[in-house]
N, CA, C and O of each residue as an XYZ file, in Angstrom:
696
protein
N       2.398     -5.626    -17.035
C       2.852     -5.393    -15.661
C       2.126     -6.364    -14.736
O       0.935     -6.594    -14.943
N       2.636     -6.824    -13.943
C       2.366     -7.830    -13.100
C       1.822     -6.974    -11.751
O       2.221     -5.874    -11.369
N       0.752     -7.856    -11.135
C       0.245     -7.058     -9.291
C       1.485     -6.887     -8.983
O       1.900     -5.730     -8.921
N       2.450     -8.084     -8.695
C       3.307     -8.564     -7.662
C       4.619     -7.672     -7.647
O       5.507     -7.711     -6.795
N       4.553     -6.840     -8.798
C       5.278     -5.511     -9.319
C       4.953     -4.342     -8.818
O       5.748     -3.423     -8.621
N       3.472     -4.323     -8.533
C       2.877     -3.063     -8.227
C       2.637     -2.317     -7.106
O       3.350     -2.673     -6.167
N       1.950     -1.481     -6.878
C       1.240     -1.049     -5.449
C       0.351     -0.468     -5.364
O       0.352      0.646     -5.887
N      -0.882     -0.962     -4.635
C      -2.049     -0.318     -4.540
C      -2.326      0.799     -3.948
O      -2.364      1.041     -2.741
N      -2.671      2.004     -5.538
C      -2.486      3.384     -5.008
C      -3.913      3.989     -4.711
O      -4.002      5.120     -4.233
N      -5.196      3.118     -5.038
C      -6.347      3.488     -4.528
C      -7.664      2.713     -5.381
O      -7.678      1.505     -5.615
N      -8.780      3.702     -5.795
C      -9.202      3.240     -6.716
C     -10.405      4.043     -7.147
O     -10.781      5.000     -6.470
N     -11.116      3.623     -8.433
C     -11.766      5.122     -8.675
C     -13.474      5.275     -8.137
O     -14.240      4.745     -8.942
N     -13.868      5.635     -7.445
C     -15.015      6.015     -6.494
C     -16.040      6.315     -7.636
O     -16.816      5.399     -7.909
N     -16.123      7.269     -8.208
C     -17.052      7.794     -8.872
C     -16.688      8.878     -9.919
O     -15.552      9.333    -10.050
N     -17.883      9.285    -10.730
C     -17.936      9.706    -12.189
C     -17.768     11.449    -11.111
O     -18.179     11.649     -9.968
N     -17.186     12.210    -11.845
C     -17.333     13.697    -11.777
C     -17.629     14.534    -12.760
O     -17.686     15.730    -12.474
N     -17.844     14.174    -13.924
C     -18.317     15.148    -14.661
C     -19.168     13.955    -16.433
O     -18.903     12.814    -16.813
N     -19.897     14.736    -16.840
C     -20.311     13.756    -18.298
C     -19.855     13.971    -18.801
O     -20.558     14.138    -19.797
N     -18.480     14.288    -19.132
C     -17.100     14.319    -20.277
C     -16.402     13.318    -19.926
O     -15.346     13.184    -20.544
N     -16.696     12.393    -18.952
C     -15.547     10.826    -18.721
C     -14.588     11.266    -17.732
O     -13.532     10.659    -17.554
N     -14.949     12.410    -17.014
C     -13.905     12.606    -15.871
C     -14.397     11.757    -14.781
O     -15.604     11.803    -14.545
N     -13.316     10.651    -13.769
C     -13.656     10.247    -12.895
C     -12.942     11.054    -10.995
O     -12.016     11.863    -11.049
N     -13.342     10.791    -10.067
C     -12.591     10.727     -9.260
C     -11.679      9.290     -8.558
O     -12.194      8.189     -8.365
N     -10.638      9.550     -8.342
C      -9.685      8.130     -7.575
C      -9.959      8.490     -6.555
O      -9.875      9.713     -6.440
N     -10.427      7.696     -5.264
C      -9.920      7.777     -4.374
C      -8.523      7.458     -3.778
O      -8.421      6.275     -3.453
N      -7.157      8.398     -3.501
C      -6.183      7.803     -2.728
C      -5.597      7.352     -1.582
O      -4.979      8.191     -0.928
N      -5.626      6.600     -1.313
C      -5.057      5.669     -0.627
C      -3.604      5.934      0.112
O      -2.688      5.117      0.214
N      -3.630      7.129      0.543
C      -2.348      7.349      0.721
C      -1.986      8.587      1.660
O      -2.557      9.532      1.115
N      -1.228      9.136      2.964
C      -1.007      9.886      3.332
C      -0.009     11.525      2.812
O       0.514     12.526      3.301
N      -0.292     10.754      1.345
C       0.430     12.188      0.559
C      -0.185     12.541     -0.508
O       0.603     12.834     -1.408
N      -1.222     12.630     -0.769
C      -1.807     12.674     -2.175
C      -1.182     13.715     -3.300
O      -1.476     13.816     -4.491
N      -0.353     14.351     -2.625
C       0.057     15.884     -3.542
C       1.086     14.909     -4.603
O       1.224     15.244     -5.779
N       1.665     13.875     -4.128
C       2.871     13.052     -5.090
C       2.503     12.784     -6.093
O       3.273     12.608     -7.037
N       1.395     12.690     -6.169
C       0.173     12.025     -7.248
C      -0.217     12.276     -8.377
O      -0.630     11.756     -9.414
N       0.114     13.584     -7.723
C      -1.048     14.480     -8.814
C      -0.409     14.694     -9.785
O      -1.446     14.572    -10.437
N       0.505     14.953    -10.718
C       0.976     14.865    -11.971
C       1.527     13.554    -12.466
O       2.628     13.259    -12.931
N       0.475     12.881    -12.239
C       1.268     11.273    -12.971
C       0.398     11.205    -14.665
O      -0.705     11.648    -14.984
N       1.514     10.410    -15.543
C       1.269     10.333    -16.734
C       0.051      9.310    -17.006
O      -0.973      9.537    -17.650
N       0.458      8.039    -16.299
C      -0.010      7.202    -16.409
C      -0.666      6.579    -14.810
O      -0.397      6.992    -13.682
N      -1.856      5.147    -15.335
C      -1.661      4.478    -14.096
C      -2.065      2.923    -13.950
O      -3.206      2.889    -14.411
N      -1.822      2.019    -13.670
C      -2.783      1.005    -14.087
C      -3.863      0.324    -13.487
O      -3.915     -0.153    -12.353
N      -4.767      0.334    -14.422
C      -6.451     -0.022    -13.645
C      -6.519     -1.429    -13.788
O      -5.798     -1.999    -14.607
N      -7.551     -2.218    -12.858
C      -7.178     -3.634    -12.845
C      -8.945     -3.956    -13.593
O      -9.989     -3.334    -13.397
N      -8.728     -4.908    -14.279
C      -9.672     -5.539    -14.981
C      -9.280     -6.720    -15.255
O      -8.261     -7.103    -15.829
N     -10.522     -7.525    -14.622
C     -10.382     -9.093    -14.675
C      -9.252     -9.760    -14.009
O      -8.774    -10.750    -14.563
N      -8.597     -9.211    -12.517
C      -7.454     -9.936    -12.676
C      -6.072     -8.909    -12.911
O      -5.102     -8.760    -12.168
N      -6.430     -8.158    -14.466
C      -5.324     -7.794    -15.103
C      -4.849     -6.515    -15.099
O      -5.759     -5.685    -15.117
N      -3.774     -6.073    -15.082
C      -3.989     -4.463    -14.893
C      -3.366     -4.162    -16.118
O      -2.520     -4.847    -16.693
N      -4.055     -2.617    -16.632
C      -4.202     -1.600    -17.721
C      -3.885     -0.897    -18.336
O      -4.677      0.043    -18.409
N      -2.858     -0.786    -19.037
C      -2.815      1.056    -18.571
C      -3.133      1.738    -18.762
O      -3.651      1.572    -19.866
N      -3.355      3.228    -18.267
C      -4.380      4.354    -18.667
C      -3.861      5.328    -18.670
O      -3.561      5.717    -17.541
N      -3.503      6.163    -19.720
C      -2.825      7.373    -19.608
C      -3.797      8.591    -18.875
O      -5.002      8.409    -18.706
N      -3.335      9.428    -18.605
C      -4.051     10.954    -18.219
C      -3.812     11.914    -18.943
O      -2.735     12.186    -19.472
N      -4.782     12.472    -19.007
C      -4.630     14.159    -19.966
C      -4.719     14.612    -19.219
O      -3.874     15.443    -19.551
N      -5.086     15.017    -18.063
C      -4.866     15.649    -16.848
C      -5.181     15.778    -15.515
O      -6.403     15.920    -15.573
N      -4.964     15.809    -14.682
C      -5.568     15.318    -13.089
C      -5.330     16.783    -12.516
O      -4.788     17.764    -13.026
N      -6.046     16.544    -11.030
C      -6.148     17.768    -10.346
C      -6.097     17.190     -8.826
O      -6.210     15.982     -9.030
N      -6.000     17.348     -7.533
C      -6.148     17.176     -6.417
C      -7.566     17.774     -6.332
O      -7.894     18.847     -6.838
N      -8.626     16.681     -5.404
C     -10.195     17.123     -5.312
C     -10.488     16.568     -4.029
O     -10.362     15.391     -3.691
N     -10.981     17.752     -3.196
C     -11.072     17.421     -1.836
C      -9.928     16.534     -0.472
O     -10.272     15.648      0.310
N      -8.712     17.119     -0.602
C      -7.802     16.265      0.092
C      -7.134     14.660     -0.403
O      -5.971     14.366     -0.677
N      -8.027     14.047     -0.391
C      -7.512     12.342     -0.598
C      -8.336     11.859     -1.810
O      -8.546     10.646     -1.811
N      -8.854     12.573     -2.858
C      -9.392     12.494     -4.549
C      -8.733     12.716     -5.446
O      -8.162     13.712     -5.002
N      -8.278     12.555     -6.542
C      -7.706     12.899     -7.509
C      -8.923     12.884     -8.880
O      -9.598     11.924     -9.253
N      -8.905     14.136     -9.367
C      -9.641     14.541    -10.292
C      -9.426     14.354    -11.635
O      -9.381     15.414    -12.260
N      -9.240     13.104    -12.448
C      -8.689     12.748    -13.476
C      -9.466     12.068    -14.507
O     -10.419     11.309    -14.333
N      -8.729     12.585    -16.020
C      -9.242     12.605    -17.230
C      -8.187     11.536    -17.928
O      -6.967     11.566    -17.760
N      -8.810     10.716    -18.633
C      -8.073      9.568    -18.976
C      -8.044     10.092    -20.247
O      -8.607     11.152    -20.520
N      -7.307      9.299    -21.206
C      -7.229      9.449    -22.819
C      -8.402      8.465    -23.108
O      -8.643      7.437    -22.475
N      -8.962      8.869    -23.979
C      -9.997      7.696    -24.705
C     -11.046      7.135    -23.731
O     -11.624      6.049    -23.767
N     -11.157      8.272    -22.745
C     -12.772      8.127    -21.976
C     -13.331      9.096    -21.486
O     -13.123      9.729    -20.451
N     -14.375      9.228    -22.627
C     -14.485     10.369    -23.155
C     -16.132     10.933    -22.788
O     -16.588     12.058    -22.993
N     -16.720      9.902    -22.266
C     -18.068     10.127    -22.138
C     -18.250      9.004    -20.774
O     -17.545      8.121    -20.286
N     -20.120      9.811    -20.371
C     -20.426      9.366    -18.585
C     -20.043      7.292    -18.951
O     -19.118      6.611    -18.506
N     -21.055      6.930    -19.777
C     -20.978      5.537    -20.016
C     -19.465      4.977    -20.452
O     -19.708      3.772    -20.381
N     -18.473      5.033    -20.737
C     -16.897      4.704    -20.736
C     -16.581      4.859    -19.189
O     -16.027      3.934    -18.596
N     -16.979      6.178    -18.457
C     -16.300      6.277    -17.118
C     -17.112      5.186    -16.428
O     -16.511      4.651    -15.496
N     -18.244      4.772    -16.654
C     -19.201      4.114    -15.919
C     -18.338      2.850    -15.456
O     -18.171      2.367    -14.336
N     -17.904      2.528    -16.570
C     -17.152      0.831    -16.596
C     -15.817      0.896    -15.631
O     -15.659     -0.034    -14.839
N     -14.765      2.062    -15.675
C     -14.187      2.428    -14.555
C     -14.969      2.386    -13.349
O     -14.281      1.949    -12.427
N     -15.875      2.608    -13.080
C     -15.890      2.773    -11.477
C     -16.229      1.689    -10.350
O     -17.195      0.927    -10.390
N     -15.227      1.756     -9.295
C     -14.933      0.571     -8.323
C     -13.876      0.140     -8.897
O     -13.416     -0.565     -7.998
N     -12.949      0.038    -10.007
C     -11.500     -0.326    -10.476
C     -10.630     -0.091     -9.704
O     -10.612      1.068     -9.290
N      -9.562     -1.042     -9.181
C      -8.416     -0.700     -8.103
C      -7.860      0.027     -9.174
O      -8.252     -0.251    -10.307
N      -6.733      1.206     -8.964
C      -5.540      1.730     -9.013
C      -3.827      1.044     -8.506
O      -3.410      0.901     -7.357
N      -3.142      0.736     -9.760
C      -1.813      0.404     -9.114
C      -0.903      1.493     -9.716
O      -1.346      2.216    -10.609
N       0.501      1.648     -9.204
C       1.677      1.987    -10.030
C       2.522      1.093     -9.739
O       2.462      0.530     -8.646
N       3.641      0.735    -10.817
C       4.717      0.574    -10.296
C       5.408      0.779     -8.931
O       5.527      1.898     -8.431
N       6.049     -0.835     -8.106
C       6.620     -0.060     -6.683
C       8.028      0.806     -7.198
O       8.332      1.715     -6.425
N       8.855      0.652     -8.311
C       9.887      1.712     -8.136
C       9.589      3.133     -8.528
O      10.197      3.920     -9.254
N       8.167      3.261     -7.644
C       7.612      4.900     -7.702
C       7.212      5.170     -6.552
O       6.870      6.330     -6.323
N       7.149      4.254     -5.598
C       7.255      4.502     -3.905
C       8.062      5.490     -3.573
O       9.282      5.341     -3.496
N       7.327      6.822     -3.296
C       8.883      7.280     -2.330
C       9.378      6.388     -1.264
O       8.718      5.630     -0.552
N      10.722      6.617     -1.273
C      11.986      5.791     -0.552
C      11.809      6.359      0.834
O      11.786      7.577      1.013
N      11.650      5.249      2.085
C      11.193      5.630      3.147
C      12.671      5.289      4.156
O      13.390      4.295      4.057
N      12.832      6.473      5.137
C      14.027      5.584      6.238
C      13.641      5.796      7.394
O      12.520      6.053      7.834
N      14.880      5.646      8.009
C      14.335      5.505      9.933
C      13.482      4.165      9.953
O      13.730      3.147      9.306
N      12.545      4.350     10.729
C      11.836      3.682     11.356
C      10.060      3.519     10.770
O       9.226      2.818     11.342
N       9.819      4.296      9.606
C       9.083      4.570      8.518
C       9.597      3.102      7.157
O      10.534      3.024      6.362
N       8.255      2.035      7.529
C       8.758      1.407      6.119
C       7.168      1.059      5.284
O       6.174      1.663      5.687
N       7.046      0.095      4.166
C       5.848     -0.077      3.780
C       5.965     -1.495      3.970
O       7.003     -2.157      3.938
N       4.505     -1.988      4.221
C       4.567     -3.207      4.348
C       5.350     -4.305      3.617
O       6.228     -5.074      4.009
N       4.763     -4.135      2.448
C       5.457     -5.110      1.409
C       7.345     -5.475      2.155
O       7.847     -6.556      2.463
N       7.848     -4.267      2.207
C       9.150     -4.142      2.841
C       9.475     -4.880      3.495
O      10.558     -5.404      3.233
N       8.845     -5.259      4.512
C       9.427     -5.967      5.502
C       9.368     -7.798      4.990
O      10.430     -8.418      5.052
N       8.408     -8.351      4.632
C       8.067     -9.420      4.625
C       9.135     -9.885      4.135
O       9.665     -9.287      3.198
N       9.757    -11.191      4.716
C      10.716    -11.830      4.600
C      11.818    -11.447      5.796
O      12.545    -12.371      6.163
N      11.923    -10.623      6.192
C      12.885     -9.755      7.341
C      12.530    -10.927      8.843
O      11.621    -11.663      9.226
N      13.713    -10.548      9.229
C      13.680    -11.845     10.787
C      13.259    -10.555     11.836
O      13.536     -9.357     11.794
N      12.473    -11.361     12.775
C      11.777    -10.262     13.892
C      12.618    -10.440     14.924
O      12.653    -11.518     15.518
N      13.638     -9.085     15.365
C      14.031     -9.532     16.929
C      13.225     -8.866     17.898
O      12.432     -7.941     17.718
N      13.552     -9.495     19.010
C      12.869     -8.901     20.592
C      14.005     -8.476     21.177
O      15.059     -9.109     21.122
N      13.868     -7.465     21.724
C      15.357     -6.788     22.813
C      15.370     -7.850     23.703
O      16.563     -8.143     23.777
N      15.050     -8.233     24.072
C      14.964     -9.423     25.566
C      15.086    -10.788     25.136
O      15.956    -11.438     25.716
N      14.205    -11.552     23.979
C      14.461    -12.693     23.561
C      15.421    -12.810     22.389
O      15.959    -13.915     22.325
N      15.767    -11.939     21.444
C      16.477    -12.276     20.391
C      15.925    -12.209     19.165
O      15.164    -11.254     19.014
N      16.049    -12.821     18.376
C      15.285    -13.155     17.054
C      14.501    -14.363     17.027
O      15.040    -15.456     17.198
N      13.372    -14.251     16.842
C      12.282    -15.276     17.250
C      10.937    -15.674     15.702
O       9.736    -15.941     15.652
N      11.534    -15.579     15.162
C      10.804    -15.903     13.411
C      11.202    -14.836     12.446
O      11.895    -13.834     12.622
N      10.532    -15.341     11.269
C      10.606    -14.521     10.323
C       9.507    -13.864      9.678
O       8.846    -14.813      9.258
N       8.655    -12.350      9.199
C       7.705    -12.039      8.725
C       7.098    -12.313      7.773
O       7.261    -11.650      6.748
N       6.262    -13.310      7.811
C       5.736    -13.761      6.298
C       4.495    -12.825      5.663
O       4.170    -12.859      4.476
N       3.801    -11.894      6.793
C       3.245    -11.036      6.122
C       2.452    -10.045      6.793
O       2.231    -10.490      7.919
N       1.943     -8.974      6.660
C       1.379     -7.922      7.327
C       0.061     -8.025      7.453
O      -0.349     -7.610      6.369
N      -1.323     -8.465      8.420
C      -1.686     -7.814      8.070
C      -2.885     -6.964      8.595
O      -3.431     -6.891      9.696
N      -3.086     -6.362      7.419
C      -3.730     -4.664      8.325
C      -5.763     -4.896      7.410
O      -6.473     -4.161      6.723
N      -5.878     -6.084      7.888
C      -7.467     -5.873      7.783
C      -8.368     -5.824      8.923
O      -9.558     -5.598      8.707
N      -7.907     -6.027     10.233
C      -8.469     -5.192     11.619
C      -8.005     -4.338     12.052
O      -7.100     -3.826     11.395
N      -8.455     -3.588     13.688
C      -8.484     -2.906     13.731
C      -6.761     -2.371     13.973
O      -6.298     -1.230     13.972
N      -6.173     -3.534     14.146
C      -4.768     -3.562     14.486
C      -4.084     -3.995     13.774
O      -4.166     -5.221     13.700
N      -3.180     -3.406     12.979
C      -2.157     -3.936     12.095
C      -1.245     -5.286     12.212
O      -0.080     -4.897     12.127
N      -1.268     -6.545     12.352
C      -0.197     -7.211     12.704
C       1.167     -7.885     11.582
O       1.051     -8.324     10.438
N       2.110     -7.780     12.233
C       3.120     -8.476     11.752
C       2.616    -10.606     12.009
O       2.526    -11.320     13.008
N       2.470    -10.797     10.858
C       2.609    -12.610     10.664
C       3.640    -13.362     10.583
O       4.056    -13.724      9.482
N       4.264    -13.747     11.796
C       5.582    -14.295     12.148
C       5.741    -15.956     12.221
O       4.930    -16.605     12.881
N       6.732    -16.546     11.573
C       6.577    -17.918     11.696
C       7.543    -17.846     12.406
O       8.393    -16.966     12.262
N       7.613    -19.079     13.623
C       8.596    -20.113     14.043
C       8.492    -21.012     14.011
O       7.533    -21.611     14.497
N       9.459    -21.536     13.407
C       8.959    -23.348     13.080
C       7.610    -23.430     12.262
O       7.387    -22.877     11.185
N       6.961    -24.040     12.819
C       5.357    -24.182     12.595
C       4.273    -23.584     13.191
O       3.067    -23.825     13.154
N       5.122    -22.531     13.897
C       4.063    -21.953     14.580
C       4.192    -20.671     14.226
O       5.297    -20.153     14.060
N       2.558    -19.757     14.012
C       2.311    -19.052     13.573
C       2.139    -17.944     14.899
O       1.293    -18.185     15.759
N       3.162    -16.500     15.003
C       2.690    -15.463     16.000
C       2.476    -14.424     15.033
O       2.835    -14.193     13.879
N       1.366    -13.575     16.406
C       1.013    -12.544     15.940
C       1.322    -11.673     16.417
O       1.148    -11.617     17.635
N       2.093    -10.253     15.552
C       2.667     -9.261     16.475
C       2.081     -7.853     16.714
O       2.859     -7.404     15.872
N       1.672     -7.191     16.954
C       0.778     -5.831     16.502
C       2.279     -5.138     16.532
O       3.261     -5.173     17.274
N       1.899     -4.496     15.316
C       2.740     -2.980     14.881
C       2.466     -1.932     15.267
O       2.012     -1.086     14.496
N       2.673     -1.680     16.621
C       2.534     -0.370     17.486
C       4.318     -0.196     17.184
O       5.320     -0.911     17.146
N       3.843      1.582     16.972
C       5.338      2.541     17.211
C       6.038      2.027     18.510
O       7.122      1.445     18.514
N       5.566      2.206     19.201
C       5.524      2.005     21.386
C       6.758      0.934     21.274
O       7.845      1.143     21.811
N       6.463     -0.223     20.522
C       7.199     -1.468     20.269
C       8.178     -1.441     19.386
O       9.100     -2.220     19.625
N       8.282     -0.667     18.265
C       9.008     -0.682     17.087
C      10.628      0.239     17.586
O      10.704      1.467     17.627
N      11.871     -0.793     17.943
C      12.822     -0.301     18.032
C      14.038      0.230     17.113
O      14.896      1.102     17.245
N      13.562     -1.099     15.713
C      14.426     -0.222     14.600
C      14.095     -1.277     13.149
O      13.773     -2.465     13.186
N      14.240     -0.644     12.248
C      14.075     -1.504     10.695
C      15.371     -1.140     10.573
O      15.968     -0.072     10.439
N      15.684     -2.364     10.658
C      17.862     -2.782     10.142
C      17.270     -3.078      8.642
O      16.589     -4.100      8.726
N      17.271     -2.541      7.224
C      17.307     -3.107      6.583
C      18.760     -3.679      5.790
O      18.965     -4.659      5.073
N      19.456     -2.809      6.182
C      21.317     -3.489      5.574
C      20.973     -5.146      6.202
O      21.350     -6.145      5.589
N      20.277     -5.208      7.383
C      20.717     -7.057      7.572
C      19.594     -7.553      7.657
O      19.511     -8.612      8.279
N      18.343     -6.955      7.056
C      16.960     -7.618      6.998
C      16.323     -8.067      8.695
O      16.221     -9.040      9.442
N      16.030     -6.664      8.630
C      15.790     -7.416     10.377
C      14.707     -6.432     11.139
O      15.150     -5.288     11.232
N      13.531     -6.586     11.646
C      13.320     -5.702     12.725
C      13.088     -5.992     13.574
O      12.476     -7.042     13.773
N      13.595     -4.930     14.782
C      13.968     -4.982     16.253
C      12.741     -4.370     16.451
O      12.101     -3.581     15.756
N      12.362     -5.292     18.394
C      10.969     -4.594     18.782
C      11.257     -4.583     19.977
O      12.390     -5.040     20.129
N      10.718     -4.240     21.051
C      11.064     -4.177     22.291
C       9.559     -4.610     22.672
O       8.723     -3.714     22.783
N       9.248     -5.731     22.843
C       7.821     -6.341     23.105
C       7.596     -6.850     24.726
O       8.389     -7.407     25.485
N       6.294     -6.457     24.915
C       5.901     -7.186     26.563
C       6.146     -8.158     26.631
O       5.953     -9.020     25.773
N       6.807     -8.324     28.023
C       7.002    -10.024     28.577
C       5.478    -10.446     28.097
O       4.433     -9.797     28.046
N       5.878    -12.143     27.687
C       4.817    -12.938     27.703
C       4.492    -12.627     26.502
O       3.993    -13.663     26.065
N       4.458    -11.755     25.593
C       3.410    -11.375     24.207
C       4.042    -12.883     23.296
O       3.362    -13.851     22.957
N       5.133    -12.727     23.128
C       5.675    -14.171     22.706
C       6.011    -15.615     22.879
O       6.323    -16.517     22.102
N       5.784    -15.488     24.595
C       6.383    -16.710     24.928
C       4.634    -17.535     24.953
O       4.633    -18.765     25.011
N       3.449    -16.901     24.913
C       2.590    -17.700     24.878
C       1.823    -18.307     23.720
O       0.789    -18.974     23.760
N       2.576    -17.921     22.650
C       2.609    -18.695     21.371
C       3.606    -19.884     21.462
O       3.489    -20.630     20.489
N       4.512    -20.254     22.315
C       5.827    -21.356     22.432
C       6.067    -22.021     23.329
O       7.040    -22.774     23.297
């Protein structure tokens, strides 16, 4: 399985018990979806894994309490821990309205209610404190913050999202 297939569903924090049980931390505003998965894949070197479960539990809200096959003791879980978590994306629940995931959008053309369509999203992103949309025009690179306030609609039938943005937020990138 390839990253570029996948989606990052968290990753595992720490040992919970000396039988090789670890905790995941998830990454996610639903953790209950989670909790009976068969499998999952752990990334090592680069590569991701797969790891079956004998059984998981929900632990403390946003943890998942899980027992792998064939790790079986504290030193096996040891080597798990700090490992990202992926699944497969055709295990995303399917999002509509105005609800999308990042990955989603990238590639989609950005309109403005007032200016039109003004680039295309080459990528999200959400490592400050503000989420932004990474918009090219031409050669020039804008930045959009992904506030709701702004977000007028995800057209995905024509690859597109509409924003209703402050005068000036765009025109002083042009």
């Amino acid at each position: 399985m390839r990253k570029e297939d996948c989606f990052y569903l968290g990753k595992i924090a720490k040992k919970f018990s000396f039988k090789g049980e670890v905790l995941i931390y998830l990454d996610t505003d639903e953790p209950e979806l989670y909790e009976n998965m068969e499998s999952v894949f752990v990334e090592f070197n680069n590569n991701l894994v797969p790891f079956f479960i004998e059984n998981s539990s929900l632990h403390k809200n946003d943890f998942l309490r899980v027992r792998f096959e064939d790790v079986n003791t504290e030193e096996e879980a040891d080597r798990l821990l700090g490992s990202a978590i992926y699944l497969p994306l055709k295990m995303l629940p399917k999002l509509s309205g105005n609800k999308f995931y990042f990955h989603e959008v990238i590639g989609f053309e950005i309109e403005d209610q007032r200016l039109g369509v003004f680039g295309k999203i080459v990528a999200v992103n959400d490592s400050s404190a503000q989420t932004l949309f990474e918009v090219l025009n031409g050669d020039v690179e804008i930045l959009i913050p992904v506030i709701d306030h702004f977000l007028v609609k995800i057209d995905r039938e024509n690859k597109k999202v509409v924003m209703n943005l402050p005068e000036g937020l765009v025109e002083m990138y042009l």
